[in-house]
PDB file of C-alpha atoms in Angstrom:
ATOM      1  CA  MET A   1       7.708 161.411-115.227  1.00 39.00           C
ATOM      2  CA  GLN A   2      10.287 163.589-117.677  1.00 40.00           C
ATOM      3  CA  LEU A   3      11.770 161.897-120.757  1.00 40.00           C
ATOM      4  CA  GLY A   4      14.935 163.321-119.578  1.00 40.00           C
ATOM      5  CA  GLU A   5      14.691 160.119-117.251  1.00 37.00           C
ATOM      6  CA  VAL A   6      14.308 157.385-119.985  1.00 38.00           C
ATOM      7  CA  SER A   7      17.523 158.751-121.355  1.00 40.00           C
ATOM      8  CA  GLN A   8      19.196 158.180-117.964  1.00 39.00           C
ATOM      9  CA  LEU A   9      18.378 154.786-117.641  1.00 37.00           C
ATOM     10  CA  ALA A  10      19.430 154.128-120.864  1.00 41.00           C
ATOM     11  CA  CYS A  11      22.632 155.144-119.954  1.00 42.00           C
ATOM     12  CA  LEU A  12      22.362 152.830-116.540  1.00 38.00           C
ATOM     13  CA  ARG A  13      21.677 150.063-118.988  1.00 38.00           C
ATOM     14  CA  GLY A  14      24.866 150.527-121.103  1.00 42.00           C
ATOM     15  CA  ALA A  15      23.004 152.057-124.103  1.00 43.00           C
ATOM     16  CA  ARG A  16      23.750 155.400-125.449  1.00 46.00           C
ATOM     17  CA  ALA A  17      20.715 157.977-124.982  1.00 43.00           C
ATOM     18  CA  ASN A  18      18.976 160.131-127.489  1.00 42.00           C
ATOM     19  CA  PRO A  19      19.159 163.837-126.119  1.00 42.00           C
ATOM     20  CA  GLU A  20      16.318 164.343-128.281  1.00 42.00           C
ATOM     21  CA  LEU A  21      14.323 162.505-125.677  1.00 39.00           C
ATOM     22  CA  SER A  22      15.116 164.929-122.589  1.00 39.00           C
ATOM     23  CA  ARG A  23      14.736 168.337-124.484  1.00 39.00           C
ATOM     24  CA  GLY A  24      13.715 170.492-121.733  1.00 37.00           C
ATOM     25  CA  ALA A  25      14.523 168.198-118.843  1.00 33.00           C
ATOM     26  CA  ARG A  26      16.435 169.222-116.053  1.00 30.00           C
ATOM     27  CA  LEU A  27      19.017 166.345-114.821  1.00 34.00           C
ATOM     28  CA  HIS A  28      22.437 165.596-113.937  1.00 33.00           C
ATOM     29  CA  TRP A  29      23.866 162.730-115.966  1.00 33.00           C
ATOM     30  CA  THR A  30      25.257 159.888-113.733  1.00 33.00           C
ATOM     31  CA  CYS A  31      26.634 157.722-115.948  1.00 38.00           C
ATOM     32  CA  THR A  32      29.760 158.291-117.961  1.00 37.00           C
ATOM     33  CA  ARG A  33      28.251 156.875-121.459  1.00 41.00           C
ATOM     34  CA  CYS A  34      25.855 160.351-121.354  1.00 43.00           C
ATOM     35  CA  SER A  35      28.329 162.837-120.061  1.00 42.00           C
ATOM     36  CA  ALA A  36      29.289 163.910-123.067  1.00 42.00           C
ATOM     37  CA  ILE A  37      26.243 164.244-124.878  1.00 40.00           C
ATOM     38  CA  ALA A  38      24.796 165.976-122.274  1.00 40.00           C
ATOM     39  CA  ALA A  39      27.478 167.958-122.256  1.00 40.00           C
ATOM     40  CA  GLU A  40      26.886 169.100-125.831  1.00 41.00           C
ATOM     41  CA  SER A  41      23.196 169.509-125.372  1.00 39.00           C
ATOM     42  CA  GLY A  42      23.446 172.050-122.262  1.00 39.00           C
ATOM     43  CA  ILE A  43      21.204 169.586-120.051  1.00 36.00           C
ATOM     44  CA  ILE A  44      22.040 169.927-116.376  1.00 37.00           C
ATOM     45  CA  GLY A  45      20.759 169.493-113.124  1.00 39.00           C
ATOM     46  CA  TYR A  46      19.200 166.674-112.087  1.00 40.00           C
ATOM     47  CA  ASP A  47      17.490 164.972-108.541  1.00 44.00           C
ATOM     48  CA  PRO A  48      19.100 161.712-107.739  1.00 46.00           C
ATOM     49  CA  ALA A  49      15.936 161.657-105.575  1.00 48.00           C
ATOM     50  CA  GLN A  50      13.829 160.499-108.787  1.00 45.00           C
ATOM     51  CA  MET A  51      15.471 157.254-109.506  1.00 45.00           C
ATOM     52  CA  ARG A  52      13.102 156.040-106.992  1.00 50.00           C
ATOM     53  CA  ILE A  53      10.846 155.660-109.890  1.00 48.00           C
ATOM     54  CA  LEU A  54      13.257 153.192-111.894  1.00 45.00           C
ATOM     55  CA  PRO A  55      11.170 150.100-111.970  1.00 48.00           C
ATOM     56  CA  ILE A  56       8.223 152.509-113.823  1.00 48.00           C
ATOM     57  CA  LEU A  57      11.073 153.789-116.118  1.00 45.00           C
ATOM     58  CA  VAL A  58      12.422 150.061-117.120  1.00 43.00           C
ATOM     59  CA  LEU A  59       9.115 149.775-118.627  1.00 45.00           C
ATOM     60  CA  LEU A  60       9.051 152.658-120.176  1.00 45.00           C
ATOM     61  CA  ALA A  61      12.531 152.065-121.501  1.00 41.00           C
ATOM     62  CA  ALA A  62      11.952 148.809-123.007  1.00 40.00           C
ATOM     63  CA  THR A  63      10.144 150.375-125.801  1.00 39.00           C
ATOM     64  CA  VAL A  64      12.561 153.538-126.281  1.00 40.00           C
ATOM     65  CA  LEU A  65      16.169 151.405-126.298  1.00 36.00           C
ATOM     66  CA  PRO A  66      15.611 149.775-129.409  1.00 35.00           C
ATOM     67  CA  THR A  67      16.015 152.983-131.481  1.00 44.00           C
ATOM     68  CA  LEU A  68      18.728 154.479-129.750  1.00 53.00           C
ATOM     69  CA  ALA A  69      21.171 153.142-131.983  1.00 69.00           C
ATOM     70  CA  GLN A  70      20.664 152.530-135.719  1.00 77.00           C
ATOM     71  CA  ALA A  71      22.264 151.550-138.406  1.00 92.00           C
ATOM     72  CA  GLN A  72      21.611 152.760-142.163  1.00 96.00           C
ATOM     73  CA  THR A  73      23.244 152.906-145.840  1.00 97.00           C
ATOM     74  CA  CYS A  74      23.644 156.318-146.796  1.00 98.00           C
ATOM     75  CA  THR A  75      25.733 158.162-149.606  1.00 98.00           C
ATOM     76  CA  VAL A  76      28.003 160.656-149.075  1.00 98.00           C
ATOM     77  CA  ALA A  77      26.886 164.369-150.608  1.00 98.00           C
ATOM     78  CA  ASN A  78      29.390 166.754-149.005  1.00 98.00           C
ATOM     79  CA  VAL A  79      32.463 166.629-146.635  1.00 98.00           C
ATOM     80  CA  HIS A  80      32.388 169.846-144.157  1.00 98.00           C
ATOM     81  CA  ASP A  81      35.564 169.389-142.415  1.00 98.00           C
ATOM     82  CA  GLY A  82      37.282 166.771-139.894  1.00 98.00           C
ATOM     83  CA  ASP A  83      34.609 165.512-138.251  1.00 98.00           C
ATOM     84  CA  THR A  84      31.519 166.906-140.147  1.00 98.00           C
ATOM     85  CA  MET A  85      29.088 165.585-143.342  1.00 98.00           C
ATOM     86  CA  ARG A  86      26.217 165.666-145.088  1.00 98.00           C
ATOM     87  CA  LEU A  87      24.700 162.376-146.235  1.00 98.00           C
ATOM     88  CA  ARG A  88      21.538 161.097-148.266  1.00 98.00           C
ATOM     89  CA  CYS A  89      19.544 158.712-146.145  1.00 97.00           C
ATOM     90  CA  PRO A  90      16.731 156.421-146.744  1.00 94.00           C
ATOM     91  CA  GLY A  91      13.520 158.412-146.013  1.00 92.00           C
ATOM     92  CA  GLN A  92      15.257 161.727-146.082  1.00 92.00           C
ATOM     93  CA  GLN A  93      13.958 164.525-148.909  1.00 93.00           C
ATOM     94  CA  LYS A  94      17.215 166.735-147.716  1.00 96.00           C
ATOM     95  CA  THR A  95      20.599 165.559-146.889  1.00 98.00           C
ATOM     96  CA  ILE A  96      21.578 165.514-143.309  1.00 97.00           C
ATOM     97  CA  PRO A  97      24.674 166.981-141.635  1.00 98.00           C
ATOM     98  CA  VAL A  98      26.609 164.440-139.634  1.00 98.00           C
ATOM     99  CA  ARG A  99      28.885 165.034-136.600  1.00 97.00           C
ATOM    100  CA  LEU A 100      31.220 162.133-135.991  1.00 96.00           C
ATOM    101  CA  GLU A 101      31.032 161.354-132.695  1.00 93.00           C
ATOM    102  CA  ARG A 102      34.073 161.100-129.802  1.00 94.00           C
ATOM    103  CA  ILE A 103      36.156 163.060-132.053  1.00 96.00           C
ATOM    104  CA  ASP A 104      37.066 166.753-132.756  1.00 96.00           C
ATOM    105  CA  ALA A 105      39.202 167.698-135.925  1.00 98.00           C
ATOM    106  CA  PRO A 106      41.059 171.068-136.391  1.00 98.00           C
ATOM    107  CA  GLU A 107      38.439 173.651-137.275  1.00 97.00           C
ATOM    108  CA  LEU A 108      39.132 174.892-141.213  1.00 96.00           C
ATOM    109  CA  ARG A 109      40.766 178.124-140.113  1.00 95.00           C
ATOM    110  CA  GLN A 110      42.895 176.231-137.517  1.00 96.00           C
ATOM    111  CA  ALA A 111      46.286 174.918-138.575  1.00 95.00           C
ATOM    112  CA  GLY A 112      45.565 171.273-140.172  1.00 96.00           C
ATOM    113  CA  GLY A 113      41.722 172.026-140.568  1.00 97.00           C
ATOM    114  CA  ILE A 114      42.477 171.546-144.360  1.00 98.00           C
ATOM    115  CA  ALA A 115      44.542 168.328-144.338  1.00 98.00           C
ATOM    116  CA  SER A 116      42.315 167.008-141.817  1.00 98.00           C
ATOM    117  CA  ARG A 117      38.850 167.827-144.148  1.00 99.00           C
ATOM    118  CA  ASP A 118      40.962 166.254-147.178  1.00 99.00           C
ATOM    119  CA  PHE A 119      42.011 163.178-145.626  1.00 99.00           C
ATOM    120  CA  LEU A 120      38.212 162.402-144.704  1.00 99.00           C
ATOM    121  CA  ARG A 121      37.093 163.491-148.217  1.00 98.00           C
ATOM    122  CA  ALA A 122      39.846 160.849-149.524  1.00 98.00           C
ATOM    123  CA  LEU A 123      38.366 158.330-146.967  1.00 98.00           C
ATOM    124  CA  CYS A 124      34.783 159.135-147.796  1.00 98.00           C
ATOM    125  CA  PRO A 125      34.724 160.325-150.867  1.00 98.00           C
ATOM    126  CA  ILE A 126      31.379 162.157-152.750  1.00 98.00           C
ATOM    127  CA  GLY A 127      28.776 159.719-153.989  1.00 98.00           C
ATOM    128  CA  GLY A 128      30.496 156.647-151.915  1.00 98.00           C
ATOM    129  CA  PRO A 129      28.509 154.559-149.525  1.00 98.00           C
ATOM    130  CA  VAL A 130      28.623 154.478-145.978  1.00 98.00           C
ATOM    131  CA  THR A 131      27.100 153.039-142.812  1.00 98.00           C
ATOM    132  CA  LEU A 132      25.961 155.896-140.226  1.00 98.00           C
ATOM    133  CA  THR A 133      24.803 154.565-136.683  1.00 97.00           C
ATOM    134  CA  VAL A 134      23.348 157.179-135.252  1.00 95.00           C
ATOM    135  CA  TYR A 135      23.376 157.950-131.381  1.00 90.00           C
ATOM    136  CA  GLY A 136      21.155 161.538-131.466  1.00 91.00           C
ATOM    137  CA  ARG A 137      21.794 164.962-132.205  1.00 92.00           C
ATOM    138  CA  ASP A 138      23.501 167.609-130.692  1.00 91.00           C
ATOM    139  CA  ARG A 139      22.382 171.280-129.681  1.00 91.00           C
ATOM    140  CA  TYR A 140      23.181 172.245-133.143  1.00 91.00           C
ATOM    141  CA  ARG A 141      20.894 169.755-134.800  1.00 93.00           C
ATOM    142  CA  ARG A 142      23.379 167.584-136.332  1.00 96.00           C
ATOM    143  CA  THR A 143      23.379 164.129-136.007  1.00 96.00           C
ATOM    144  CA  LEU A 144      25.994 162.437-133.707  1.00 94.00           C
ATOM    145  CA  GLY A 145      26.721 159.084-135.015  1.00 95.00           C
ATOM    146  CA  ASP A 146      29.688 156.298-136.006  1.00 96.00           C
ATOM    147  CA  VAL A 147      30.371 156.403-139.687  1.00 98.00           C
ATOM    148  CA  ASP A 148      31.883 153.702-141.642  1.00 98.00           C
ATOM    149  CA  CYS A 149      33.098 154.333-145.470  1.00 96.00           C
ATOM    150  CA  GLY A 150      33.733 150.997-146.226  1.00 95.00           C
ATOM    151  CA  LYS A 151      37.089 150.808-144.494  1.00 91.00           C
ATOM    152  CA  GLY A 152      36.431 150.444-141.031  1.00 96.00           C
ATOM    153  CA  SER A 153      35.349 153.153-138.605  1.00 97.00           C
ATOM    154  CA  ALA A 154      36.173 156.576-139.638  1.00 98.00           C
ATOM    155  CA  GLN A 155      36.855 158.048-136.548  1.00 97.00           C
ATOM    156  CA  GLU A 156      39.484 155.882-135.685  1.00 98.00           C
ATOM    157  CA  ALA A 157      41.059 156.137-139.069  1.00 98.00           C
ATOM    158  CA  MET A 158      41.070 160.243-138.600  1.00 99.00           C
ATOM    159  CA  LEU A 159      42.859 159.455-135.239  1.00 98.00           C
ATOM    160  CA  GLN A 160      45.501 156.849-136.570  1.00 98.00           C
ATOM    161  CA  SER A 161      46.487 159.441-139.293  1.00 98.00           C
ATOM    162  CA  GLY A 162      46.817 162.306-136.996  1.00 98.00           C
ATOM    163  CA  ASN A 163      44.180 164.378-137.972  1.00 98.00           C
ATOM    164  CA  ALA A 164      41.737 164.451-135.025  1.00 98.00           C
ATOM    165  CA  TRP A 165      41.795 164.292-131.413  1.00 97.00           C
ATOM    166  CA  VAL A 166      39.751 162.044-128.972  1.00 96.00           C
ATOM    167  CA  TYR A 167      37.116 164.813-127.709  1.00 92.00           C
ATOM    168  CA  MET A 168      38.100 165.196-124.247  1.00 80.00           C
ATOM    169  CA  LEU A 169      36.151 168.512-123.277  1.00 66.00           C
ATOM    170  CA  LYS A 170      33.773 166.998-120.201  1.00 48.00           C
ATOM    171  CA  PHE A 171      33.785 164.120-121.938  1.00 53.00           C
ATOM    172  CA  THR A 172      34.802 160.448-120.617  1.00 63.00           C
ATOM    173  CA  ALA A 173      37.627 159.475-123.123  1.00 72.00           C
ATOM    174  CA  ASP A 174      37.485 156.039-124.899  1.00 85.00           C
ATOM    175  CA  ARG A 175      39.906 153.788-124.031  1.00 90.00           C
ATOM    176  CA  ARG A 176      40.648 152.520-127.487  1.00 93.00           C
ATOM    177  CA  LEU A 177      40.232 155.831-129.022  1.00 94.00           C
ATOM    178  CA  MET A 178      42.905 157.432-126.982  1.00 95.00           C
ATOM    179  CA  ALA A 179      45.368 154.403-127.199  1.00 96.00           C
ATOM    180  CA  ILE A 180      44.985 155.184-131.313  1.00 98.00           C
ATOM    181  CA  GLN A 181      45.581 158.788-130.746  1.00 97.00           C
ATOM    182  CA  ARG A 182      48.506 158.093-128.233  1.00 97.00           C
ATOM    183  CA  ALA A 183      50.185 155.735-130.952  1.00 98.00           C
ATOM    184  CA  ALA A 184      49.756 158.577-133.456  1.00 98.00           C
ATOM    185  CA  GLN A 185      51.614 161.107-131.216  1.00 98.00           C
ATOM    186  CA  ILE A 186      54.355 158.710-130.572  1.00 97.00           C
ATOM    187  CA  LYS A 187      54.604 158.296-134.303  1.00 98.00           C
ATOM    188  CA  LYS A 188      54.340 162.068-134.901  1.00 98.00           C
ATOM    189  CA  THR A 189      52.078 161.450-137.443  1.00 98.00           C
ATOM    190  CA  GLY A 190      49.805 164.166-138.829  1.00 98.00           C
ATOM    191  CA  LEU A 191      49.078 167.066-136.724  1.00 96.00           C
ATOM    192  CA  TRP A 192      51.579 165.684-134.133  1.00 98.00           C
ATOM    193  CA  ALA A 193      54.551 166.105-136.077  1.00 97.00           C
ATOM    194  CA  ARG A 194      54.174 169.823-135.120  1.00 92.00           C
ATOM    195  CA  PRO A 195      55.119 170.721-131.310  1.00 92.00           C
ATOM    196  CA  GLY A 196      51.897 171.325-129.341  1.00 92.00           C
ATOM    197  CA  PRO A 197      49.259 171.696-131.401  1.00 96.00           C
ATOM    198  CA  LEU A 198      46.338 173.414-130.013  1.00 95.00           C
ATOM    199  CA  PRO A 199      43.274 171.242-129.465  1.00 95.00           C
ATOM    200  CA  PRO A 200      40.381 172.337-131.429  1.00 95.00           C
ATOM    201  CA  TRP A 201      37.931 172.971-128.552  1.00 94.00           C
ATOM    202  CA  GLU A 202      40.483 175.675-127.188  1.00 94.00           C
ATOM    203  CA  TRP A 203      40.848 177.291-130.709  1.00 95.00           C
ATOM    204  CA  ARG A 204      37.070 177.877-130.514  1.00 94.00           C
ATOM    205  CA  ARG A 205      37.268 178.974-126.942  1.00 92.00           C
ATOM    206  CA  ARG A 206      39.915 181.810-128.071  1.00 92.00           C
ATOM    207  CA  HIS A 207      37.479 182.333-131.242  1.00 89.00           C
ATOM    208  CA  ALA A 208      34.700 182.426-129.309  1.00 82.00           C
ATOM    209  CA  ILE A 209      33.098 180.100-131.842  1.00 74.00           C
ATOM    210  CA  GLY A 210      30.915 176.883-131.089  1.00 68.00           C
ATOM    211  CA  GLY A 211      32.151 173.407-132.749  1.00 63.00           C
TER     212      GLY A 211
END
């Protein structure tokens, strides 16, 4: 039995799966909730026939699922760009890199990148408290999670202000976030004030860098 199968079961039960549970596993994610994390981790190829062991996995997953989404209070150490920051969290000797889940902000060298970073810095000032809900890690070893700096979802604020995109590359878009982004587009807020802004994933592809 591979731990990756536990991650898929977590998806089927409506939870967010931690890709660290499935490192080395070869699987094809059949649920939309985990497609984004799987794509970020480079996990591919799963035999659906393995789902015949589902009853066994139910018992195993029961001990795993409570750890999949953990909320903790941290403090902001640094904001690198519009979707990445470093936090000081209890029990951690070093600051941890955090990637805001489900959004993608312009790269710093990209048009709008500095404005996006500065907006997030104002929203989440250094030394300020932040509630971090952890869902896993990406291939760059960054923590994936939702961030609330005391004013609601940081991801929603970034989208509402026109400083980020809903991360749609190989992802199933979140309908609520898509609605927020659409409202910013209609109002021509932030990056949407310019005609045809280039999505960050396309900018990275053209410049051959990761995100």
